[in-house]
Coordinates of C-alpha atoms in Angstrom, one line a residue:
X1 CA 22.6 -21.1 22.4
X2 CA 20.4 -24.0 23.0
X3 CA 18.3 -25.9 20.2
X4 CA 14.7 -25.2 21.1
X5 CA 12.6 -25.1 18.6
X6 CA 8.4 -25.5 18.5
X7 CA 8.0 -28.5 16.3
X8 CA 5.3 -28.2 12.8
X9 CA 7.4 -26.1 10.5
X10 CA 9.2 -28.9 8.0
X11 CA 10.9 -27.5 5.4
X12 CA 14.2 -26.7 3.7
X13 CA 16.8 -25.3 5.7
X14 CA 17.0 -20.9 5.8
X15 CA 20.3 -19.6 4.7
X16 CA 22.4 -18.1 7.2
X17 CA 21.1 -14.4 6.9
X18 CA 23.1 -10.8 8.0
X19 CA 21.3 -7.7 9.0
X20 CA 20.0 -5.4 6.8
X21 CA 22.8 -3.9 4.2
X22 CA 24.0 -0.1 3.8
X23 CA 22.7 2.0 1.1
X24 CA 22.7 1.3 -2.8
X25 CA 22.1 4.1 -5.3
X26 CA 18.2 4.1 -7.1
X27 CA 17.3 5.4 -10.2
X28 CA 14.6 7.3 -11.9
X29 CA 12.7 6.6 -15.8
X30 CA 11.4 9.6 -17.1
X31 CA 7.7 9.2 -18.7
X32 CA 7.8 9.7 -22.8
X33 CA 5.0 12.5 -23.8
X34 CA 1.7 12.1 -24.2
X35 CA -0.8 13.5 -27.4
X36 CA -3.3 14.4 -24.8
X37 CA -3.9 14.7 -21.3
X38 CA -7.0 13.2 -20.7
X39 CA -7.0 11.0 -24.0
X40 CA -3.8 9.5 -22.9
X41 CA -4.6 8.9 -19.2
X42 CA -7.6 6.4 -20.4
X43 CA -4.9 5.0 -22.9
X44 CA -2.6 4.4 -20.1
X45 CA -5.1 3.1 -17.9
X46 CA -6.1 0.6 -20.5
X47 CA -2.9 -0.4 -21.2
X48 CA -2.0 -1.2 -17.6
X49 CA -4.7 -3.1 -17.0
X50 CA -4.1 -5.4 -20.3
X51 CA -0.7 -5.6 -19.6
X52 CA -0.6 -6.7 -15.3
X53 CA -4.1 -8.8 -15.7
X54 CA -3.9 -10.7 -18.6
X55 CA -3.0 -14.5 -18.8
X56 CA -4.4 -17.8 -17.1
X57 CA -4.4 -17.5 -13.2
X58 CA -4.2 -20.4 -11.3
X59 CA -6.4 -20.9 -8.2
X60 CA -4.5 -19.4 -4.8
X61 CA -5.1 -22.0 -2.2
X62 CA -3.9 -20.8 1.2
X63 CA -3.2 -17.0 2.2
X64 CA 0.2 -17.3 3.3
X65 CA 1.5 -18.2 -0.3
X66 CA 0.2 -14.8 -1.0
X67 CA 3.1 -13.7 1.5
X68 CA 5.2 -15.9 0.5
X69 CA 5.0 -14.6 -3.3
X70 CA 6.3 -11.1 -2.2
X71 CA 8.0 -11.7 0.7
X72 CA 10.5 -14.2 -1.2
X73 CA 10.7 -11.7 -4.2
X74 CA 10.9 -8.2 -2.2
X75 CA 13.2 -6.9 0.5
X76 CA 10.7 -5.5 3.1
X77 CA 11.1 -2.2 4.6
X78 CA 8.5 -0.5 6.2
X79 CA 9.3 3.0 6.4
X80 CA 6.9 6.0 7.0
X81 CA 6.9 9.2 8.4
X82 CA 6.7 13.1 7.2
X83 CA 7.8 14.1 4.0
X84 CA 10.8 16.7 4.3
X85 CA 11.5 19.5 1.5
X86 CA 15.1 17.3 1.3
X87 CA 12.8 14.4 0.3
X88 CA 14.0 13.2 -3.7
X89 CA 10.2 11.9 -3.5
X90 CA 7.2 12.6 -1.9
X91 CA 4.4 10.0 -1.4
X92 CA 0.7 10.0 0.4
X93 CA -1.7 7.4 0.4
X94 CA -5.0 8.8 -0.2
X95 CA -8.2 6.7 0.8
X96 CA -12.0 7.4 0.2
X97 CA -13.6 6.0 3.3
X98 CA -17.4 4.3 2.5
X99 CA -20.3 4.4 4.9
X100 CA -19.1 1.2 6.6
X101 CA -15.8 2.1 7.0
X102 CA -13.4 0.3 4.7
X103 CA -12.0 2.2 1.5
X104 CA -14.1 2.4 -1.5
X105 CA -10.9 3.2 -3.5
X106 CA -7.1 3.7 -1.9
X107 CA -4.2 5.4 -4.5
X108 CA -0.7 6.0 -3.4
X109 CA 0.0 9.7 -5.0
X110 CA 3.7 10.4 -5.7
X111 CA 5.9 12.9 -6.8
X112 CA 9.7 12.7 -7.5
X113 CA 11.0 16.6 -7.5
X114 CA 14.1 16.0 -9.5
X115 CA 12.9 14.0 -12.0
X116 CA 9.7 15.8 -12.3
X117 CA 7.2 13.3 -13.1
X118 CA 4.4 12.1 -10.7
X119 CA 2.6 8.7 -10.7
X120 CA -0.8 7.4 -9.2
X121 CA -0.7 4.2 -8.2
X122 CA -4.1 2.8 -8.2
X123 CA -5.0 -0.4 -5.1
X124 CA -7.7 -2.5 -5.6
X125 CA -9.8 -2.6 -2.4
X126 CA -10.2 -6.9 -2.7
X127 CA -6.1 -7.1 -3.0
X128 CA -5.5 -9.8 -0.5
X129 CA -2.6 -8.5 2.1
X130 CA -1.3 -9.9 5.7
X131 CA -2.1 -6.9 7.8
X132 CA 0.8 -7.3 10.8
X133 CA -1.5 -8.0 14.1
X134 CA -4.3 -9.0 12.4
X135 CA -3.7 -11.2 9.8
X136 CA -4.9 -11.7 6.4
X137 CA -7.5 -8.8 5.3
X138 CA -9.0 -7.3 2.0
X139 CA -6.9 -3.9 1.6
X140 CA -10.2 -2.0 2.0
X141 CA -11.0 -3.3 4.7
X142 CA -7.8 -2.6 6.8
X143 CA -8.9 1.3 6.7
X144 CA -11.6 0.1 8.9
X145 CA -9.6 -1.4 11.7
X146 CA -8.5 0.2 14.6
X147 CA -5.5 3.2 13.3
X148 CA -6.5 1.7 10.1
X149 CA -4.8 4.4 8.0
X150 CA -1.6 3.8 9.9
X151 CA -2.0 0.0 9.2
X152 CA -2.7 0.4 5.5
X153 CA 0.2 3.0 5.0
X154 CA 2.5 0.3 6.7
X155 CA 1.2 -2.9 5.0
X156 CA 0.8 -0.6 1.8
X157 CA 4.9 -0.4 2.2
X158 CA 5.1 -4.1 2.5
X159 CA 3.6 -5.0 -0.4
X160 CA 5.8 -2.5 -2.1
X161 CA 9.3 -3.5 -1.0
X162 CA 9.5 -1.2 1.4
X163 CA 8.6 1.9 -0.3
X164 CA 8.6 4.7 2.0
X165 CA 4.8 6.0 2.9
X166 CA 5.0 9.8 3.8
X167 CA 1.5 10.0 5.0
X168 CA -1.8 9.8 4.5
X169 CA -5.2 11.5 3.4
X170 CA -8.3 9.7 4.4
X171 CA -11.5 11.5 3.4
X172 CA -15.5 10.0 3.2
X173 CA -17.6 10.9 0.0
X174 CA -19.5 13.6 1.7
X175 CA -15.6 14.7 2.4
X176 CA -14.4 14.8 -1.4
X177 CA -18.0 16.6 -2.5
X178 CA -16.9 19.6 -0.6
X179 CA -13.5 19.8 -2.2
X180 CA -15.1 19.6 -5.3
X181 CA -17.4 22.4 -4.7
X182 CA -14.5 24.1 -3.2
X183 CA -12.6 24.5 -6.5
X184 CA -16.4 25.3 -8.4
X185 CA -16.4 21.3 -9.5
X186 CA -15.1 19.3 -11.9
X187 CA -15.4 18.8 -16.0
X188 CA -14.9 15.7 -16.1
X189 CA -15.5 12.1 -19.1
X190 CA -18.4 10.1 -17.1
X191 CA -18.1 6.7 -19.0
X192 CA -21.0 5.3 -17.8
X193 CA -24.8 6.2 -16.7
X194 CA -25.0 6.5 -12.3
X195 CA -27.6 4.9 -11.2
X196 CA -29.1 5.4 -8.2
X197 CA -32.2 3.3 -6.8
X198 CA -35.4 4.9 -5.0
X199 CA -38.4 3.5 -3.9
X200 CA -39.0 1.0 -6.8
X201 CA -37.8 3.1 -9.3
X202 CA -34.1 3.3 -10.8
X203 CA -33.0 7.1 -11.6
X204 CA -30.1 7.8 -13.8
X205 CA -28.4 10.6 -11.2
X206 CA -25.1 11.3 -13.3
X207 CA -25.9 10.3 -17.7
X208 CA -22.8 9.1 -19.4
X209 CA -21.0 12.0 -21.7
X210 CA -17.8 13.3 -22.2
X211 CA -16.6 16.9 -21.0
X212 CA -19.5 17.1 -18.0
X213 CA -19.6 19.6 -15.4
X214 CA -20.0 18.2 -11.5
X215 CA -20.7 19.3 -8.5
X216 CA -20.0 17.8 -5.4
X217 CA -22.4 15.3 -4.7
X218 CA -23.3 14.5 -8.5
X219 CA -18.7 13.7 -8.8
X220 CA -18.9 12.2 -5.3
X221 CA -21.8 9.7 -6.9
X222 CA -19.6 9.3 -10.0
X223 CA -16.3 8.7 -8.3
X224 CA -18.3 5.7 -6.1
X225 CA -20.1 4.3 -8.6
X226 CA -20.1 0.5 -9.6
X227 CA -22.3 -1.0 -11.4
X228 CA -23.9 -4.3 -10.6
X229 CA -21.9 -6.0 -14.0
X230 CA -18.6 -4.3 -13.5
X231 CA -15.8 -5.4 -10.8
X232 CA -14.4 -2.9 -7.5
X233 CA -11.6 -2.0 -9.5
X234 CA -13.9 -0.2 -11.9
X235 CA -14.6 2.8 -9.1
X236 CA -10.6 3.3 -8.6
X237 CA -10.5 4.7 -12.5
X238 CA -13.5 7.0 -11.5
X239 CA -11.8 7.9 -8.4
X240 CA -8.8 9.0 -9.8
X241 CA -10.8 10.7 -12.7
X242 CA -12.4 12.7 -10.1
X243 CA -9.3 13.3 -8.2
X244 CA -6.8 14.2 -11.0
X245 CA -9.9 16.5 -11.9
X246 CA -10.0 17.9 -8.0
X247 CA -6.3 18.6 -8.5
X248 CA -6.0 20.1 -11.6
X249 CA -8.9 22.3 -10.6
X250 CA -6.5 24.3 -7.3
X251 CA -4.8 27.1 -7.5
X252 CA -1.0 26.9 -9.5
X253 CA 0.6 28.0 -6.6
X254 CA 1.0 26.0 -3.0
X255 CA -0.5 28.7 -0.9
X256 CA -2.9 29.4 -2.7
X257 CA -4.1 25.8 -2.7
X258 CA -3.7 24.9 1.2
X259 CA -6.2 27.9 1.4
X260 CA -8.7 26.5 -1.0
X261 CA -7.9 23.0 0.7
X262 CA -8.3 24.4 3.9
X263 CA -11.5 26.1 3.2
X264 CA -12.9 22.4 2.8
X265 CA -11.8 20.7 6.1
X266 CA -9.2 18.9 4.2
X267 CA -7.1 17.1 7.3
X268 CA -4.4 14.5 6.7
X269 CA -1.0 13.3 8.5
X270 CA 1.6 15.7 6.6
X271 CA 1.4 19.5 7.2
X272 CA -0.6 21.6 5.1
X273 CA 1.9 22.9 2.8
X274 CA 3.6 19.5 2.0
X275 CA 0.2 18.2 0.5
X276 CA -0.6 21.3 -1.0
X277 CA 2.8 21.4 -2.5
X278 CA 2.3 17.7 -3.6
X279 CA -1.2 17.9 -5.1
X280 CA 0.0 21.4 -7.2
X281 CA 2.9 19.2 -8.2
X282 CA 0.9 16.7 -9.9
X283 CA -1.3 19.3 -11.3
X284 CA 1.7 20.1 -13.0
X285 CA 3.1 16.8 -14.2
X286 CA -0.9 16.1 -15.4
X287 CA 0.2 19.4 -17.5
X288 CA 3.3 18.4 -18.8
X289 CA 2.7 14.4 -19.8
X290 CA 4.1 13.3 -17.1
X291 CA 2.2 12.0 -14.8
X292 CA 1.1 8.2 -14.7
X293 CA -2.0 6.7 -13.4
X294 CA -1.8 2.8 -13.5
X295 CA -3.1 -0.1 -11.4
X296 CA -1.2 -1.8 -9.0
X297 CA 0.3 -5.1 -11.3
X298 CA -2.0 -7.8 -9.8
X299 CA -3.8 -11.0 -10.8
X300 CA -7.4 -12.5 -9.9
X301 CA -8.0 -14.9 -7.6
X302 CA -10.4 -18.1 -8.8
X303 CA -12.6 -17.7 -5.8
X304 CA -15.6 -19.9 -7.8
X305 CA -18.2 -17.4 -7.4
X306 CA -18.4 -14.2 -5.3
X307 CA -16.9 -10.8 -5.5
X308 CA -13.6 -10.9 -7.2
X309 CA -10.1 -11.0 -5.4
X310 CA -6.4 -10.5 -5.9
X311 CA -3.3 -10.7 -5.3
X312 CA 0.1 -9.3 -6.0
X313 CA 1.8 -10.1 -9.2
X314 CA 5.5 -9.6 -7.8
X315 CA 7.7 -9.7 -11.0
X316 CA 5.8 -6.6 -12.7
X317 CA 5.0 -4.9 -9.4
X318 CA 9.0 -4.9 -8.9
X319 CA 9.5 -3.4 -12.3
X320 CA 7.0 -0.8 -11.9
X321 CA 8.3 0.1 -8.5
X322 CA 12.0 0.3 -9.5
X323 CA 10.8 2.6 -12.3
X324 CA 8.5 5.3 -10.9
X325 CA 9.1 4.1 -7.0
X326 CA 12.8 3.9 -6.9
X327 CA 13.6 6.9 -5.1
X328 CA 11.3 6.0 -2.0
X329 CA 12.9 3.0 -1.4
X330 CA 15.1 2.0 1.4
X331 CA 18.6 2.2 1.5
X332 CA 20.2 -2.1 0.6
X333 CA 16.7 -2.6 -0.5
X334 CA 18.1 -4.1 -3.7
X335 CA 19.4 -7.0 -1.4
X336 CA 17.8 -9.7 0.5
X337 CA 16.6 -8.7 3.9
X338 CA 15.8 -11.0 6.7
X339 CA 12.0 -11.8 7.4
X340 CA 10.3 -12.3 10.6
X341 CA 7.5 -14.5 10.8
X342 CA 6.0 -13.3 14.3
X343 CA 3.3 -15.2 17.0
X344 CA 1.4 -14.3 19.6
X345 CA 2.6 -16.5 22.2
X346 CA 0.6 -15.2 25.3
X347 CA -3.1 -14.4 24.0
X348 CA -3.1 -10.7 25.0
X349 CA -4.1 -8.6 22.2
X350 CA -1.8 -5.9 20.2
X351 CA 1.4 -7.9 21.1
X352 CA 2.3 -8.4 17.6
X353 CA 1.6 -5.3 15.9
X354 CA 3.6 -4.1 18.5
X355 CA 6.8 -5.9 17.9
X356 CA 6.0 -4.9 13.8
X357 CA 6.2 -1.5 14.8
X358 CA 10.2 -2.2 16.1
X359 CA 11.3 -4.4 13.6
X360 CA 10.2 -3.2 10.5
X361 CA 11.3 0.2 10.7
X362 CA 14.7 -1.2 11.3
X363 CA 14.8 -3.1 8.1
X364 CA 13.6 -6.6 8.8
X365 CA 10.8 -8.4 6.0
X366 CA 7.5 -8.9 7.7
X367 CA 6.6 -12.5 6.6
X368 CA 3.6 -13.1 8.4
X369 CA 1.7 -13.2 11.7
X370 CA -0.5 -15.1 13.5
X371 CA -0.7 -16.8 17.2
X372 CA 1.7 -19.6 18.7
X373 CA 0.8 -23.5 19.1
X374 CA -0.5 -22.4 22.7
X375 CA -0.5 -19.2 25.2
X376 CA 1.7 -21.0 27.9
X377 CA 5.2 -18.8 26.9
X378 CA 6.8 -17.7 30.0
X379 CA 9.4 -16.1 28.1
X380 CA 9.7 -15.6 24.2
X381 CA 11.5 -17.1 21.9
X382 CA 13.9 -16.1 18.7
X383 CA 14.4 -18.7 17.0
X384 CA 17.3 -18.4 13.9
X385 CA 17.7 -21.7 11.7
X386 CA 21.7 -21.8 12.0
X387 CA 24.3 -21.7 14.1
X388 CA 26.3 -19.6 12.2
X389 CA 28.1 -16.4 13.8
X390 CA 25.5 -14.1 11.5
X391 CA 22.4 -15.7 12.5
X392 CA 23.5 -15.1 16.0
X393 CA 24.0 -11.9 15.3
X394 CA 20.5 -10.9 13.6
X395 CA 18.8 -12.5 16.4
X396 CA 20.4 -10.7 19.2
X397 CA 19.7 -7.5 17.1
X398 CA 16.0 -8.6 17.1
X399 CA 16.2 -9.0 20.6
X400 CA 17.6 -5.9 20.8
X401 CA 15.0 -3.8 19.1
X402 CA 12.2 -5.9 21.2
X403 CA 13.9 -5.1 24.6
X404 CA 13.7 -8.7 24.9
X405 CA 17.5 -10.5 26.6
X406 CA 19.6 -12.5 24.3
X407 CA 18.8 -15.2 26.2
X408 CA 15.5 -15.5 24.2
X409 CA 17.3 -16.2 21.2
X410 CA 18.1 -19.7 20.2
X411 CA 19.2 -22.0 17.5
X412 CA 17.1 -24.3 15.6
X413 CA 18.6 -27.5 13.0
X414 CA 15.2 -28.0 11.5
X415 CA 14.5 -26.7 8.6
X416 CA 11.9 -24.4 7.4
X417 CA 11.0 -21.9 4.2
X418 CA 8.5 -19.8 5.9
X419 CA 11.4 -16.7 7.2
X420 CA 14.7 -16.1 8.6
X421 CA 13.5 -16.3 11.5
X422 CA 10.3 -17.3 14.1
X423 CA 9.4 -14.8 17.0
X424 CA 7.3 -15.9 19.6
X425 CA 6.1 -13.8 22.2
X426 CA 6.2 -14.6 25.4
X427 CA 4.4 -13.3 29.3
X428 CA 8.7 -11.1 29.3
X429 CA 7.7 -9.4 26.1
X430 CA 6.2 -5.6 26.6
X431 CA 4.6 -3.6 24.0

């Protein structure tokens, strides 16, 4: 192979890198029983947020350190696709969709079947991501792009690790309120007054109280509500509250459900029975103690002003993956996997997203996108930082999955620490 190499990318030299590893055993933690099901949920939900957003947070300069941060610490593995009765674990991300678009509040919903506990992970809609194709984007706001819940379920995966995403269940407000008065609405703790401006008057829609009865637009108000001194990640506890609510409110047994669910126009991208069978399955771990709503471990960013944002706090986010995710992760996940850092080296649009959707699946990191120093590439380029036998190896295999010839690939002595290895794609490059 010949040493070509587009110049700009200084840096320590990669380590020679083999394609992604076989499979390694996971393991399950069993949740310790609660005093009470809805007292405990708020105690939970305090505790998680003490415990991943407290300390001093420094200021996050440029975006791609935010990739860098999980990318280096994770092995990424996007996976996705419908849940299967054999699954050990079943997972759907669930999004409520505002007026504009973009998710007022996103939770991935989980249950693992043999250890019978369920989880709700909760995603703040500022947490700072690097959407593949389109580059760095608010987590809401990637519901709003084009197959935006296919882009959040993959990019959702990434900032896992590589947890698998069975699906997902997009709904707007107006949506959820006919759920709730589906199931004859919701009793539910409303911790603070909804307000609700008309004309030049303010009008307290939903009071503060515990043990209230809702219906669907007076929950769907509560579920949305933020108040003008409270941050976004205040309407994901409501959310959840309204959901776990929604959920505990169907029918015991899976039928039974899909027809109540049905009944409301519920759609998503698993059949019928596997989200009826994985909402009454949280039902029941919301019964037995063990189910576990907590925020996704993250950390502020000092913006100076504004609307808050984060980003990922890797080290817990591993442990709390590992602990209640672990099943849903890919086989060799536990070992380092190469990244791709991928380029748009031709101008025409989708090209990259694209190439995600072959290399990810096959195991490779996603560590970033973006377009090449120019749109002049004839042909593309894989470029591997060694001339080692394995780096060969991986990018002829990347080649492979792109239908790109091996003669694309080629070997670089400069250094870098941004990935294993630089894609550009070039005018011999079809989606």
């Amino acid at each position: 192979m010949t040493g070509k190499r587009r110049a700009g990318k200084p840096g320590k030299p990669a380590k020679p890198v083999t394609p992604p590893p076989s499979a390694l055993p996971t393991a399950t933690a069993v949740i310790a029983p609660r005093k009470s099901r809805r007292e405990l949920r708020e105690e939970r939900q305090r505790q998680r947020r003490r415990r991943f957003g407290a300390g001093g947070i420094a200021a996050i300069v440029v975006a791609v350190l935010v990739v860098a941060a999980v990318g280096g610490f994770f092995a990424h593995r996007a996976t996705s696709g419908s849940a299967t009765p054999k699954d050990a674990q079943t997972t759907l991300l669930i999004t409520m969709q505002g007026d504009d678009g973009n998710a007022v509040a996103s939770m991935l919903a989980a249950h693992d079947v043999k250890a019978k506990q369920g989880v709700e992970l909760l995603i703040p809609s500022r947490l700072i991501t690097d959407v593949c194709g389109f580059g760095t984007q608010s987590f809401g706001q990637i519901a709003g792009l084009p197959g935006g819940a296919r882009l959040a379920s993959r990019t959702l995966s990434q900032v896992l690790g590589g947890v698998a995403v069975d699906g997902t269940w997009t709904f707007s407000k107006q949506q959820l309120g006919r759920l709730v008065d589906a199931v004859g609405g919701v009793t539910v703790d409303v911790d603070a007054d909804v307000l609700q401006q008309q004309g030049g008057s303010t009008l307290v829609v939903v009071p503060a109280g515990k043990g209230q009865h809702l219906n669907g637009s007076r929950a769907t108000a509560f579920a949305s509500y933020q108040a003008a001194s409270e941050d976004a990640t205040a309407v994901l506890s409501r959310t959840q509250t309204v959901f776990q609510a929604v959920v505990d409110a169907l029918p015991a047994k899976p039928a039974d459900a899909a027809k109540v669910l049905a009944s409301a126009g519920v759609q998503s991208s698993v059949p019928m029975p596997t989200l009826a069978a994985l909402l009454t399955s949280l039902a029941r771990d919301d019964k037995t103690s063990t189910l576990l709503p907590v925020d996704l471990p993250s950390k502020p960013i000092d913006s100076g002003g504004g609307a808050t944002s984060y980003r990922v706090d890797p080290t817990e986010l591993s442990k709390l993956v590992h602990a209640q995710l672990a099943q849903s992760l890919p086989a060799g996940s536990a070992k380092k996997q190469p990244t791709v850092l991928i380029e748009n080296g031709v101008g025409t649009s989708g090209l990259v997203g694209s190439a995600c959707d072959r290399l990810l699946p096959a195991g490779y990191g996603f560590a970033g996108s973006g377009n090449a120093p120019n749109f002049d590439y004839a042909t593309s380029q894989i470029i591997v930082f060694s001339d080692s036998v394995a780096a060969a190896r991986v990018g002829n295999d990347i080649a492979r999955l792109l239908k790109l010839p091996e003669g694309d690939v080629v070997a670089s002595s400069q250094g870098q620490n941004v990935a294993d290895v630089v894609v550009i794609l070039g005018r011999d490059y079809h989606p």
